[in-house]
Coordinates of N, CA and C in Angstrom, one line a residue:
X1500 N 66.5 136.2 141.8 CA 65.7 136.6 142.9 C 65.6 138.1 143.0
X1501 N 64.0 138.6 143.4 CA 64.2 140.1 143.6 C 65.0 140.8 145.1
X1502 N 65.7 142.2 144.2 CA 66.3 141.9 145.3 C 65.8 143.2 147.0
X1503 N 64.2 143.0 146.6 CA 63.6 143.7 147.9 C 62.3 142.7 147.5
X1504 N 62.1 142.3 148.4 CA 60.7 141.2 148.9 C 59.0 141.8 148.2
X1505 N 59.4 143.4 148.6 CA 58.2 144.1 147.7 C 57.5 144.5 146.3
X1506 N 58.8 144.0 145.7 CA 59.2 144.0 144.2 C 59.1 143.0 143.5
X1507 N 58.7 141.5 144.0 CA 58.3 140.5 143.6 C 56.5 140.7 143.3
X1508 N 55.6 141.6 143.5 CA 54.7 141.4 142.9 C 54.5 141.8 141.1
X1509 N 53.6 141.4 140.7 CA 53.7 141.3 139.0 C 54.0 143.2 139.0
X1510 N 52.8 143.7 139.7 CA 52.7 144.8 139.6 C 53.6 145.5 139.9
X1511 N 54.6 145.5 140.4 CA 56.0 146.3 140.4 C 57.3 146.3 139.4
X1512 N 56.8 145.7 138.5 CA 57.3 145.5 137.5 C 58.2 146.7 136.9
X1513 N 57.9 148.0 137.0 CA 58.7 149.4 136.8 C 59.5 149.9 138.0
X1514 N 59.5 149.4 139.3 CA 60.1 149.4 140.3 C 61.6 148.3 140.0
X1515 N 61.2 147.2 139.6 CA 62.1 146.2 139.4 C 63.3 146.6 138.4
X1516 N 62.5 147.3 137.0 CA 63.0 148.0 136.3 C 64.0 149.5 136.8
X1517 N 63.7 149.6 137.3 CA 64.7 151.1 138.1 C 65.2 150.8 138.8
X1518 N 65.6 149.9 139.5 CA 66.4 148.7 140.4 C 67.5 148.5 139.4
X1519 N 67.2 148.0 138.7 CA 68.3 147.1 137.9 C 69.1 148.0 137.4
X1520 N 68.2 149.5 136.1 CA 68.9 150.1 136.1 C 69.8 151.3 136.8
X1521 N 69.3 151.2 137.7 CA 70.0 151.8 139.0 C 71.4 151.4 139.0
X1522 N 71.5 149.8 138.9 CA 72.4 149.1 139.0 C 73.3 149.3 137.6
X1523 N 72.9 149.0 136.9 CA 73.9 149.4 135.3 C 74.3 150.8 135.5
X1524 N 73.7 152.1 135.9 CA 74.5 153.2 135.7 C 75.8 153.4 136.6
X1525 N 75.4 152.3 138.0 CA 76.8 152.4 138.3 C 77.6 151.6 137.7
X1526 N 77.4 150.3 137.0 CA 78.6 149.8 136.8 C 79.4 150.5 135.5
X1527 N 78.7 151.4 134.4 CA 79.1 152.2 133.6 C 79.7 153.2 134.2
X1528 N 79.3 154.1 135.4 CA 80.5 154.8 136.0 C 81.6 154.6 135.9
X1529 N 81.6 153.2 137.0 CA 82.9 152.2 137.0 C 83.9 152.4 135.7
X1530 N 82.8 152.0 134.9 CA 84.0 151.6 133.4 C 84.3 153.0 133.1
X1531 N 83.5 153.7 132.7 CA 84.5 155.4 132.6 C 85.2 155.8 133.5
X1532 N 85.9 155.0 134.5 CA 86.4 155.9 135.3 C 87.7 155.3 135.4
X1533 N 87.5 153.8 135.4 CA 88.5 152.5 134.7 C 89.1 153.3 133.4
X1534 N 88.2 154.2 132.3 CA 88.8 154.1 130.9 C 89.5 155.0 131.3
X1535 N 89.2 156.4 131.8 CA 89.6 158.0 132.2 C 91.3 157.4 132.8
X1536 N 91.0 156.2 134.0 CA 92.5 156.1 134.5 C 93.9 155.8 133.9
X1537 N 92.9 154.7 132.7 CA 94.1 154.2 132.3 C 94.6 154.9 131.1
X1538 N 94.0 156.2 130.5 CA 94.0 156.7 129.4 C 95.0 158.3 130.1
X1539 N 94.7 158.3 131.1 CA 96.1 159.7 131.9 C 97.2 158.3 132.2
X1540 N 97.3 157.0 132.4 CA 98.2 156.6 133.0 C 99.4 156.3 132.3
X1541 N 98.7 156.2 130.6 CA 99.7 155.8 129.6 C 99.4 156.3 128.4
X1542 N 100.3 156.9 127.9 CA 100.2 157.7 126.2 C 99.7 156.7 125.2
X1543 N 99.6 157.1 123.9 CA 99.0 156.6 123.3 C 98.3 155.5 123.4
X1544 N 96.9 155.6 124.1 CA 95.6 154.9 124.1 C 94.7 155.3 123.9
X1545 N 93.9 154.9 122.8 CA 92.3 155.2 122.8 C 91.3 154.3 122.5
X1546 N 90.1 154.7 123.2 CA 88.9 153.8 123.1 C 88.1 154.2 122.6
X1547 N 87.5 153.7 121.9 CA 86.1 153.6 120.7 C 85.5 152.9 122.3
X1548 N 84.0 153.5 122.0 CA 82.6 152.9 123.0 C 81.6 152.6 121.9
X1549 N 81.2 151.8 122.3 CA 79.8 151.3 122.0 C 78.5 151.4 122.5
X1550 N 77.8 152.7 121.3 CA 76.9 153.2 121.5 C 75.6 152.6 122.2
X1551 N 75.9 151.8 121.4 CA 74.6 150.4 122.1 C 74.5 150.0 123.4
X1552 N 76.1 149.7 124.1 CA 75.9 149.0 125.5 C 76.5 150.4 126.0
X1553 N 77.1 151.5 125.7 CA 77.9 152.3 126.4 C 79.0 151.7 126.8
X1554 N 79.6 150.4 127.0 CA 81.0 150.0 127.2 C 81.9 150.1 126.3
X1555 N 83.1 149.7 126.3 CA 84.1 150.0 125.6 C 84.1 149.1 124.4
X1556 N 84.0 149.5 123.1 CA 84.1 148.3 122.0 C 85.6 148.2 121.7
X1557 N 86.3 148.5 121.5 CA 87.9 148.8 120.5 C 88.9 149.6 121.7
X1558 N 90.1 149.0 122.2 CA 91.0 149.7 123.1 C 92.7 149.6 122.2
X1559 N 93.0 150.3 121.6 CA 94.0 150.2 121.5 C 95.8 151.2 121.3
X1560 N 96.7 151.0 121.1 CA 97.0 151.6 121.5 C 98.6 151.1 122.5
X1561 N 99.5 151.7 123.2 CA 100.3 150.8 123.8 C 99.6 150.1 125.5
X1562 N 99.4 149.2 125.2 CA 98.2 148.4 126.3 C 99.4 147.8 127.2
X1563 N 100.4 146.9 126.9 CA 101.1 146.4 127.5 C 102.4 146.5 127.1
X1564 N 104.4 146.7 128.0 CA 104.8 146.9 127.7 C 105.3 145.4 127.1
X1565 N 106.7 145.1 126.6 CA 107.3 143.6 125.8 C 106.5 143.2 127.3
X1566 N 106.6 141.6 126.9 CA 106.3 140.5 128.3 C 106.8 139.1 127.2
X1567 N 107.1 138.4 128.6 CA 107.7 136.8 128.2 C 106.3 136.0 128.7
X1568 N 106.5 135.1 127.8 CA 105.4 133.7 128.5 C 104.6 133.6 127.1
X1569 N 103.6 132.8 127.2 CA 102.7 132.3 126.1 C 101.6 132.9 125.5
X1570 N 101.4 133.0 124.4 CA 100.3 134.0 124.4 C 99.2 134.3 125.4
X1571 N 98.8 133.1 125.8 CA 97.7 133.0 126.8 C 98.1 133.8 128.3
X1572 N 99.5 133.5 128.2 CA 99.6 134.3 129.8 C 100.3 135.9 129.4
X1573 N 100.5 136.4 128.6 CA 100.7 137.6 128.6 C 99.5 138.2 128.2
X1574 N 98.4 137.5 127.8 CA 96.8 138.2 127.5 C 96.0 138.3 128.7
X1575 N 96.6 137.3 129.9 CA 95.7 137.6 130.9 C 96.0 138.2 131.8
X1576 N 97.7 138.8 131.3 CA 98.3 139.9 132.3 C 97.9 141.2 131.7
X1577 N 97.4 141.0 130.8 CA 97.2 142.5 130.1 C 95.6 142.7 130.8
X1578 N 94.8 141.6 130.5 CA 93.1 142.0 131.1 C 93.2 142.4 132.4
X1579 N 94.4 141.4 133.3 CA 94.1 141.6 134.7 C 94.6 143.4 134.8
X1580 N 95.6 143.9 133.8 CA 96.1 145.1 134.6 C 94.6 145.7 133.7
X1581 N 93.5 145.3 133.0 CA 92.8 146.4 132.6 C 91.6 146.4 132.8
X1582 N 91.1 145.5 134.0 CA 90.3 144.9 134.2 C 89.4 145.7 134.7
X1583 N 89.5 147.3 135.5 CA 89.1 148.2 135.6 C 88.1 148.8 134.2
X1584 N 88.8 149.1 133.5 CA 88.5 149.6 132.3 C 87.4 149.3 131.5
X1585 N 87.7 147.7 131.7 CA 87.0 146.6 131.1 C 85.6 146.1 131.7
X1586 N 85.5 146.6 132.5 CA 84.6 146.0 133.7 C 84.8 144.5 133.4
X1587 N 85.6 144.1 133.9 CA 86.1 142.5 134.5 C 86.7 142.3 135.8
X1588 N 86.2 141.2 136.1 CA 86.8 140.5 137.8 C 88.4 140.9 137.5
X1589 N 89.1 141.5 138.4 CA 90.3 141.7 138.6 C 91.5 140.0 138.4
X1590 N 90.8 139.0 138.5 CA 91.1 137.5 139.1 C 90.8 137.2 137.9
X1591 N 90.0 137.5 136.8 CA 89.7 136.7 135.5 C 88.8 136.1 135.9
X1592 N 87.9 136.2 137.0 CA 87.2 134.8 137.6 C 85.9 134.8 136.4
X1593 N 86.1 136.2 135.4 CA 84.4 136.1 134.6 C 84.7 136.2 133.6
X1594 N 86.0 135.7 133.2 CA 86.2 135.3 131.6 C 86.7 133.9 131.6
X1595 N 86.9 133.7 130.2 CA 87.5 132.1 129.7 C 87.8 132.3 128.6
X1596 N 89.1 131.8 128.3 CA 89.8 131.4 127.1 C 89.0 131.0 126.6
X1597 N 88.7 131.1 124.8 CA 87.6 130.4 124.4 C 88.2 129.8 122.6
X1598 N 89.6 130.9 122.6 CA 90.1 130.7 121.1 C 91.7 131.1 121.2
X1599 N 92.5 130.6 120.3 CA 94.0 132.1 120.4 C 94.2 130.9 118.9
X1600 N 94.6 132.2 118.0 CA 94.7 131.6 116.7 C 96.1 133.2 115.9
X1601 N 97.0 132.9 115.1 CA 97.7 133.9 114.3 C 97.2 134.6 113.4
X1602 N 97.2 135.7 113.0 CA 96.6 136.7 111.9 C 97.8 137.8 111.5
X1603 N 97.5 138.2 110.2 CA 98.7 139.5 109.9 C 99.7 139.7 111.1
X1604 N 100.5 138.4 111.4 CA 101.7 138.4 112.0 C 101.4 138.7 113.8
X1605 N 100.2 138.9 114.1 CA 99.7 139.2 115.3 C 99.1 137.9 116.3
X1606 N 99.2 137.7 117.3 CA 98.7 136.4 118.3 C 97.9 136.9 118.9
X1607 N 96.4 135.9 118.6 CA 94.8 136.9 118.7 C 94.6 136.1 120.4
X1608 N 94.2 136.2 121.2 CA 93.3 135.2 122.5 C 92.0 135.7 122.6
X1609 N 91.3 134.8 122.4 CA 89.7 135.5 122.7 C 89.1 135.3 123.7
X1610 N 88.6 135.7 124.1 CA 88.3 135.4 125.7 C 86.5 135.8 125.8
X1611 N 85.7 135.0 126.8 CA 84.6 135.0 126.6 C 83.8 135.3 127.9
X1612 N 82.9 136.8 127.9 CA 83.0 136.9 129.5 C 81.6 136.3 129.9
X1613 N 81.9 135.6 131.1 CA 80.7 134.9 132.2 C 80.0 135.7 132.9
X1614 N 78.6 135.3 133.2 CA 77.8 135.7 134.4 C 77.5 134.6 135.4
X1615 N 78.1 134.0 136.7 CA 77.9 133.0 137.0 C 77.8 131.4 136.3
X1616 N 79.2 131.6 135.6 CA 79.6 130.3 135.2 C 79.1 130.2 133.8
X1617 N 77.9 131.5 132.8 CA 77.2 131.0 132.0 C 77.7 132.2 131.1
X1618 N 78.0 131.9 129.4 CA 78.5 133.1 128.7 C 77.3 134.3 128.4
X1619 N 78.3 135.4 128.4 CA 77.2 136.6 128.7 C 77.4 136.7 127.1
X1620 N 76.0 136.7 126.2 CA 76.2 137.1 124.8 C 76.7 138.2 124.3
X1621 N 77.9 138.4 123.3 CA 78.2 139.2 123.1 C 79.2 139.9 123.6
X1622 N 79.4 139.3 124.3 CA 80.2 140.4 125.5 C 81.9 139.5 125.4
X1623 N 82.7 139.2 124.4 CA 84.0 138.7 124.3 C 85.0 139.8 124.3
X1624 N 86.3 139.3 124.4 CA 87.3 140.5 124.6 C 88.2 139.8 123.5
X1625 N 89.2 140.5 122.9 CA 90.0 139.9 121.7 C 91.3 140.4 122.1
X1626 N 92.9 139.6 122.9 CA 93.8 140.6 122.5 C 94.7 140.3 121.5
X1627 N 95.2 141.1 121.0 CA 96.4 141.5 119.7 C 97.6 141.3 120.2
X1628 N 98.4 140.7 119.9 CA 99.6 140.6 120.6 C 100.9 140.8 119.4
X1629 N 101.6 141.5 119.6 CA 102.4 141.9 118.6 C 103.4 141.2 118.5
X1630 N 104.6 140.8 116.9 CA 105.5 140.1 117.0 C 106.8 140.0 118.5
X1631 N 106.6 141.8 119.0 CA 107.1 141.8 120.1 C 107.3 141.4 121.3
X1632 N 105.8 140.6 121.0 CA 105.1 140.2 122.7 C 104.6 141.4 122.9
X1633 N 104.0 142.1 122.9 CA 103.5 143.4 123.2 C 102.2 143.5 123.1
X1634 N 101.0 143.8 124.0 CA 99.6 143.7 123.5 C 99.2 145.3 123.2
X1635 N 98.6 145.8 121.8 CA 98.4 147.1 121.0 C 97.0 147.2 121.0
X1636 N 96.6 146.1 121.5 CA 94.9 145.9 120.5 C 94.0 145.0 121.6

């Protein structure tokens, strides 16, 4: 739905367009300012962006200190504390476990993020979890 009544004709078509993006440059704010906080909050982290979307492609780095529990729940304690960063629901309410599989000694969870219940293409998160329990990646 449009979201002003006068913007529903065909012919506003470039109004509808400056709407929306209106909308994306704040939520890109958001994420830089997510990336800015959590990059003074803790040493060695850095993010690679993606030129394409301007969000964050690659975070890694010390992301999470040791934690106990299963892979799956120390990966969605790490999204939830970075959920800022990430532009994601603080609640996880717009992702979903979708994979968690072992590699070069690391515990992968892939997670797949939603727009109202429906996967947004392209748009997954991968975390690394180190023999330590520790997520780097």
């Amino acid at each position: 739905m449009c979201p002003h009544p006068t913007l529903q004709h065909k012919a506003n078509r470039n109004a509808i367009d400056r709407v929306t993006a209106a909308k994306a440059k704040t939520v890109m704010r958001g994420l830089k300012e997510g990336a800015d906080n959590l990059m003074k909050a803790r040493a060695n982290v850095y993010i690679e962006w993606n030129r394409r979307t301007g969000g964050p492609a690659f975070i890694h780095g010390n992301l999470s200190p040791r934690m106990s529990g299963s892979p799956s729940e120390i990966a969605s304690a790490c999204l939830t504390d970075l959920s800022d960063a990430l532009g994601i629901a603080r609640d996880l309410s717009n992702v979903v476990e979708v994979d968690r599989f072992e590699w070069a000694g690391f515990q992968h969870v892939r997670f797949q993020q939603t727009y109202e219940g429906i996967p947004v293409y392209g748009a997954e998160l991968l975390v690394a979890i180190d023999p330590n329990n520790a997520v780097t990646r």
